[in-house]
Coordinates of C-alpha atoms in Angstrom, one line a residue:
Chain K
M944 CA 116.0 98.0 68.8
S945 CA 116.3 100.6 71.8
T946 CA 116.2 99.6 74.6
K947 CA 114.7 102.5 76.2
P948 CA 112.9 102.9 78.8
F949 CA 113.3 99.1 80.0
E950 CA 117.3 100.1 81.1
I951 CA 115.8 101.2 84.0
I952 CA 114.8 99.1 86.8
A953 CA 113.1 100.2 90.1
A954 CA 111.3 96.5 91.1
P955 CA 112.6 94.1 94.1
F956 CA 114.2 90.7 93.0
T957 CA 113.6 87.1 93.6
A958 CA 116.5 85.2 95.3
Y959 CA 116.5 81.4 94.9
L960 CA 118.6 78.9 96.8
A961 CA 119.8 75.0 95.2
P962 CA 122.3 72.4 96.3
V963 CA 126.0 73.4 95.0
G964 CA 125.9 72.0 90.9
E965 CA 122.0 72.2 90.5
A966 CA 121.9 73.8 86.9
F967 CA 120.6 77.3 86.3
T968 CA 117.4 77.5 84.8
D969 CA 116.6 79.5 81.9
V970 CA 116.4 82.8 82.2
D971 CA 112.6 82.7 80.7
E972 CA 111.4 79.8 82.9
T973 CA 110.4 80.1 86.3
P974 CA 112.7 78.3 88.6
A975 CA 111.5 74.4 89.9
G976 CA 112.6 71.4 91.2
N977 CA 115.5 72.0 93.8
W978 CA 115.2 75.4 93.4
V979 CA 113.7 76.7 96.4
K980 CA 111.9 80.6 96.7
V981 CA 113.8 82.7 99.7
G982 CA 110.8 84.1 101.4
T983 CA 107.1 82.1 101.6
S984 CA 105.8 84.7 99.6
G985 CA 109.2 85.3 98.0
D986 CA 109.8 89.4 96.9
K987 CA 106.7 90.3 99.3
N988 CA 108.9 89.1 102.2
V989 CA 111.9 91.5 101.5
T990 CA 111.8 95.1 103.4
E991 CA 112.1 98.2 101.5
D992 CA 115.4 98.3 101.8
G993 CA 115.5 96.0 98.6
V994 CA 118.4 93.7 97.5
T995 CA 121.7 94.8 97.6
V996 CA 124.1 93.1 95.1
S997 CA 127.5 94.6 96.2
H998 CA 130.9 93.8 94.0
P999 CA 133.9 95.3 96.4
Q1000 CA 137.4 94.6 95.0
T1001 CA 141.1 96.0 96.9
L1002 CA 143.7 97.5 94.6
E1003 CA 147.1 97.5 95.0
Y1004 CA 148.4 101.2 93.0
F1005 CA 152.3 101.1 92.3
R1006 CA 153.7 104.3 92.1
M1007 CA 157.7 104.9 91.0
L1008 CA 160.1 107.0 92.4
G1009 CA 159.4 109.7 89.0
S1010 CA 156.1 110.0 88.9
S1011 CA 153.4 111.6 91.0
G1012 CA 150.4 109.3 90.2
P1013 CA 150.0 105.9 89.6
L1014 CA 151.0 103.9 87.2
K1015 CA 150.1 100.3 88.0
A1016 CA 147.2 98.9 89.5
V1017 CA 146.9 95.1 91.0
R1018 CA 143.4 93.9 92.1
T1019 CA 144.5 91.4 95.2
E1020 CA 140.7 91.1 96.4
E1021 CA 137.1 90.9 95.1
D1022 CA 134.2 89.8 96.7
L1023 CA 130.8 89.0 95.0
M1024 CA 127.7 89.6 97.9
I1025 CA 123.9 89.9 97.8
S1026 CA 122.0 91.2 101.0
F1027 CA 118.5 91.6 101.8
V1028 CA 116.4 91.6 104.6
L1029 CA 113.5 89.2 105.0
A1030 CA 110.2 89.8 106.9
D1031 CA 109.7 85.8 107.2
L1032 CA 110.4 83.8 110.6
T1033 CA 109.3 80.6 109.7
L1034 CA 112.0 78.1 110.1
E1035 CA 111.9 77.1 106.8
Q1036 CA 113.5 80.9 106.2
Y1037 CA 115.3 80.8 109.3
K1038 CA 117.3 77.9 108.6
H1039 CA 119.1 79.6 105.7
V1040 CA 120.7 82.0 107.9
L1041 CA 121.9 79.5 110.8
N1042 CA 123.7 77.2 108.4
L1043 CA 121.0 75.7 106.6
G1044 CA 119.9 73.2 110.3
T1045 CA 117.4 70.7 109.8
V1046 CA 113.9 71.4 110.2
S1047 CA 112.5 69.2 112.8
T1048 CA 108.3 68.8 112.8
V1049 CA 107.2 67.3 116.1
A1050 CA 103.0 66.8 115.9
A1051 CA 100.4 67.3 117.9
G1052 CA 99.6 64.8 120.5
S1053 CA 96.4 64.5 123.0
G1054 CA 97.3 67.6 125.2
T1055 CA 100.7 68.7 123.1
P1056 CA 100.6 70.9 120.9
G1057 CA 102.4 70.4 117.5
Y1058 CA 105.8 72.0 116.9
K1059 CA 108.6 73.0 114.4
H1060 CA 112.4 73.2 115.8
L1061 CA 115.4 74.5 114.4
P1062 CA 119.2 74.1 116.1
T1063 CA 120.6 77.6 117.1
R1064 CA 124.3 76.8 116.5
R1065 CA 125.9 76.7 113.8
G1066 CA 129.3 74.7 113.8
L1067 CA 132.6 74.3 112.1
D1068 CA 131.9 73.7 109.0
V1069 CA 129.9 76.4 106.7
A1070 CA 126.8 75.5 104.4
E1071 CA 127.2 76.3 100.6
R1072 CA 124.4 76.7 98.3
A1073 CA 124.2 77.8 94.5
L1074 CA 121.9 81.3 94.3
L1075 CA 119.8 82.5 91.2
L1076 CA 118.6 86.0 91.4
R1077 CA 115.9 87.3 89.5
G1078 CA 114.5 90.9 88.4
P1079 CA 113.1 91.9 85.4
S1080 CA 115.2 92.3 82.1
P1081 CA 116.8 95.7 81.1
Y1082 CA 116.4 95.1 77.8
A1083 CA 112.6 94.7 77.0
D1084 CA 109.0 94.5 78.8
A1085 CA 107.6 90.8 80.2
M1086 CA 111.4 89.5 80.1
N1087 CA 113.8 88.6 83.2
M1088 CA 117.4 89.0 84.4
Q1089 CA 119.3 87.0 86.8
F1090 CA 122.7 86.8 88.6
E1091 CA 123.9 83.1 88.5
V1092 CA 126.0 82.7 91.6
P1093 CA 127.4 78.7 92.0
R1094 CA 128.6 78.9 95.4
V1095 CA 127.3 81.2 98.5
V1096 CA 128.1 80.7 102.2
H1097 CA 126.1 82.8 104.1
S1098 CA 128.2 85.6 105.6
G1099 CA 125.7 87.8 107.2
E1100 CA 125.3 88.1 111.2
P1101 CA 121.8 88.4 111.5
E1102 CA 120.3 90.7 114.5
V1103 CA 116.4 89.6 115.1
V1104 CA 115.0 92.6 116.7
F1105 CA 111.1 91.9 118.0
S1106 CA 109.6 95.1 118.4
K1107 CA 106.0 97.0 118.9
G1108 CA 105.4 98.2 115.0
E1109 CA 107.9 96.9 112.5
P1110 CA 108.4 93.4 111.1
A1111 CA 111.2 91.3 112.5
G1112 CA 113.6 90.3 109.6
L1113 CA 116.3 88.0 109.4
L1114 CA 119.5 89.5 107.2
F1115 CA 120.6 87.5 104.7
E1116 CA 124.0 88.2 103.3
L1117 CA 125.3 85.7 101.1
T1118 CA 129.1 86.2 100.0
A1119 CA 130.2 84.4 96.1
L1120 CA 133.1 81.5 96.6
E1121 CA 135.1 80.8 93.6
D1122 CA 133.5 77.7 91.6
P1123 CA 136.9 75.5 90.5
A1124 CA 135.0 73.9 88.4
A1125 CA 133.8 77.3 86.1
A1126 CA 134.4 77.1 82.6
S1127 CA 137.0 80.0 83.0
D1128 CA 138.2 82.3 85.5
S1129 CA 136.2 85.0 85.0
L1130 CA 133.0 82.9 85.7
R1131 CA 134.2 81.1 89.0
F1132 CA 131.9 84.5 90.7
G1133 CA 129.7 82.6 88.2
R1134 CA 127.8 85.5 85.4
I1135 CA 124.3 88.2 85.3
V1136 CA 122.0 87.3 82.4
E1137 CA 119.9 89.5 80.8
Q1138 CA 117.2 88.2 78.5
N1139 CA 116.7 90.8 74.9
A1140 CA 114.8 88.4 73.0
A1141 CA 111.9 85.7 73.5
A1142 CA 112.6 81.7 72.6
L1143 CA 111.5 80.8 68.7
Chain S
M14 CA 108.6 113.3 77.5
A15 CA 106.7 113.0 80.3
Q16 CA 103.9 110.3 79.7
D17 CA 100.0 109.9 80.2
V18 CA 100.2 108.2 83.6
L19 CA 96.6 108.6 84.8
K20 CA 95.6 106.4 81.3
A21 CA 97.9 104.2 82.2
A22 CA 96.9 104.1 85.7
I23 CA 93.2 103.4 84.7
S24 CA 94.0 100.8 82.4
L25 CA 95.7 98.8 85.5
L26 CA 93.2 99.5 87.8
K27 CA 90.4 98.4 84.9
A28 CA 92.4 95.0 84.5
D29 CA 92.5 94.3 88.1
A30 CA 89.9 91.3 88.6
A31 CA 88.6 92.4 92.3
V32 CA 88.4 95.9 91.3
A33 CA 86.7 95.1 88.4
A34 CA 84.4 93.0 90.4
L35 CA 83.4 96.1 92.2
V36 CA 83.0 98.8 90.0
S37 CA 82.9 97.4 86.5
A38 CA 84.3 99.9 84.0
R39 CA 83.8 102.7 86.1
V40 CA 87.6 103.6 86.2
F41 CA 87.8 107.5 85.1
G42 CA 90.5 110.3 85.2
E43 CA 90.2 113.7 87.3
E44 CA 86.5 113.4 87.9
L45 CA 83.7 111.8 88.2
P46 CA 81.9 112.4 83.9
T47 CA 78.7 113.9 84.3
S48 CA 76.8 110.7 82.9
E49 CA 77.6 109.6 86.1
A50 CA 75.9 111.8 88.3
S51 CA 72.2 110.2 88.0
S52 CA 73.1 106.9 88.7
M53 CA 75.0 108.1 92.2
P54 CA 76.3 107.2 94.7
R55 CA 77.7 104.0 93.3
K56 CA 80.8 102.1 93.6
A57 CA 83.4 104.3 91.5
V58 CA 87.1 105.3 91.0
V59 CA 88.7 108.6 90.6
V60 CA 92.4 108.6 90.1
R61 CA 93.4 112.3 89.6
R62 CA 97.4 113.7 90.1
G63 CA 98.1 115.0 93.4
A64 CA 99.6 118.3 94.4
G65 CA 102.9 118.0 96.4
T66 CA 106.2 117.0 96.3
A67 CA 107.3 115.3 92.7
G68 CA 111.0 113.8 93.0
L69 CA 113.5 112.5 90.7
G70 CA 114.9 115.6 89.7
G71 CA 118.0 116.0 87.2
Y72 CA 117.8 114.6 83.6
L73 CA 117.1 110.7 84.9
E74 CA 113.6 110.0 82.3
V75 CA 111.5 109.1 84.9
E76 CA 109.4 110.2 87.2
R77 CA 107.7 110.0 90.5
A78 CA 104.6 112.5 91.7
P79 CA 101.8 112.2 93.6
L80 CA 98.6 110.6 92.6
D81 CA 95.1 110.7 94.3
V82 CA 92.7 107.8 94.4
F83 CA 89.1 108.2 95.1
C84 CA 87.1 105.2 95.9
W85 CA 83.4 105.9 95.4
G86 CA 80.2 103.6 97.3
E87 CA 76.8 103.4 98.3
T88 CA 77.8 103.9 101.4
P89 CA 81.2 104.7 103.5
L90 CA 81.5 101.2 104.3
E91 CA 81.3 100.2 100.3
S92 CA 83.5 102.7 99.2
E93 CA 86.2 101.0 102.0
K94 CA 85.7 98.0 99.8
V95 CA 86.7 99.6 96.7
R96 CA 89.3 100.8 98.3
Q97 CA 90.6 97.9 99.3
A98 CA 90.4 96.2 96.1
V99 CA 92.2 99.1 94.9
H100 CA 94.8 99.4 97.4
E101 CA 96.3 95.3 96.1
A102 CA 95.7 96.4 92.9
L103 CA 98.7 99.3 93.0
K104 CA 100.9 97.8 95.9
Q105 CA 101.2 94.7 94.2
A106 CA 101.6 96.1 90.7
R107 CA 104.6 94.9 89.2
R108 CA 106.6 97.0 86.4
Q109 CA 104.5 96.2 83.3
V110 CA 103.8 98.6 80.5
R111 CA 99.9 100.0 80.0
D112 CA 99.1 101.9 77.2
G113 CA 102.4 102.5 76.5
V114 CA 103.7 103.7 79.7
L115 CA 106.2 101.8 81.7
L116 CA 105.1 101.7 85.0
H117 CA 107.5 100.7 87.8
G118 CA 104.9 101.0 90.5
F119 CA 103.0 102.4 93.1
E120 CA 103.9 103.4 96.8
P121 CA 101.3 104.2 99.4
N122 CA 101.5 107.8 100.6
G123 CA 98.8 108.8 103.2
G124 CA 94.9 107.7 103.6
P125 CA 92.7 106.3 103.7
A126 CA 90.9 109.4 104.9
A127 CA 86.4 108.5 104.5
L128 CA 84.6 111.5 103.7
R129 CA 81.4 113.1 101.8
D130 CA 81.4 115.3 98.5
P131 CA 80.4 118.6 100.3
D132 CA 77.8 119.4 97.8
T133 CA 76.2 116.0 97.2
Q134 CA 77.1 113.8 100.1
W135 CA 78.2 111.2 98.0
P136 CA 80.7 108.8 100.4
Y137 CA 84.1 108.2 99.0
T138 CA 87.2 107.0 100.3
L139 CA 90.5 109.6 99.8
S140 CA 94.3 107.7 99.5
T141 CA 97.0 109.4 98.0
W142 CA 99.9 107.7 96.7
S143 CA 103.2 108.1 94.9
F144 CA 104.3 106.4 91.2
L145 CA 107.3 105.8 89.7
A146 CA 106.5 105.6 86.0
S147 CA 109.1 106.4 83.1
E148 CA 109.2 110.0 81.1
A149 CA 110.0 107.8 77.8
A150 CA 107.5 106.2 75.7
A151 CA 107.9 102.4 75.7
T152 CA 108.2 100.8 72.5

């Protein structure tokens, strides 16, 4: 079956976060339960720069005396990074970029306003989460694809700019950590799932 | 091969509940049909490919081109109501297949401008958009 023209994707993706170890939702179901959508309105909170998935790596090339070109390459480092800017400053979202701090609520009282608060210091321990990044499938209409990343940490350094005429945004930069419980070495950063058929 | 994006856009707008609540099935391509004249001015939408810079050259089978949207109404205020509903429908449109055309999305480019037809004085609001659509038929 031809995938044409669905192989070209020009659409925003929606990120979901959950505690490490949470089972990934089937690609044809809406993430629910412990999977929390990033952004109060999901992809409607992601700025026009979209969501970037990066696969950087470092290769070492070995050249021998008798030849000009490299004869062998060895990969010494690799990463998987997902980044986007979220125009949503609710503390329920802000906490994700501040090491999953606790959002506390103080109820309104007589003469005192109600409010929520979030600590701004991240501390020594780095919080981890599982990430599911969902978008349309390149194989067919009305189907989904998703990046399943079992362990990520927030590695970004958000600079929130408050100015007239521009929505303030939170930089989400999520870097994958290897999952030692993965079924194989190649799955230690997770996998990409692209639906190509409906359930029977 | 270029696809009938106008037909797909009309189909999308007709299927939108908020737009349909205002204009019923009166979403047309290129111009208002002659048969509408006796009932005008009333709420209606006309979509037309716009003049202007098209994007995405090369051999990629995706077209990005301008789209002009004319939102008609009994009064300038009523035409603005139609425009707001159309704006929401187009801006929030997700990737979808309409009449065999894969529509990736629409982006607002300009407007809105509240105008009147110079001959009939019927009020309308003009907004300009760009669409991203596949040039290959969606099978």
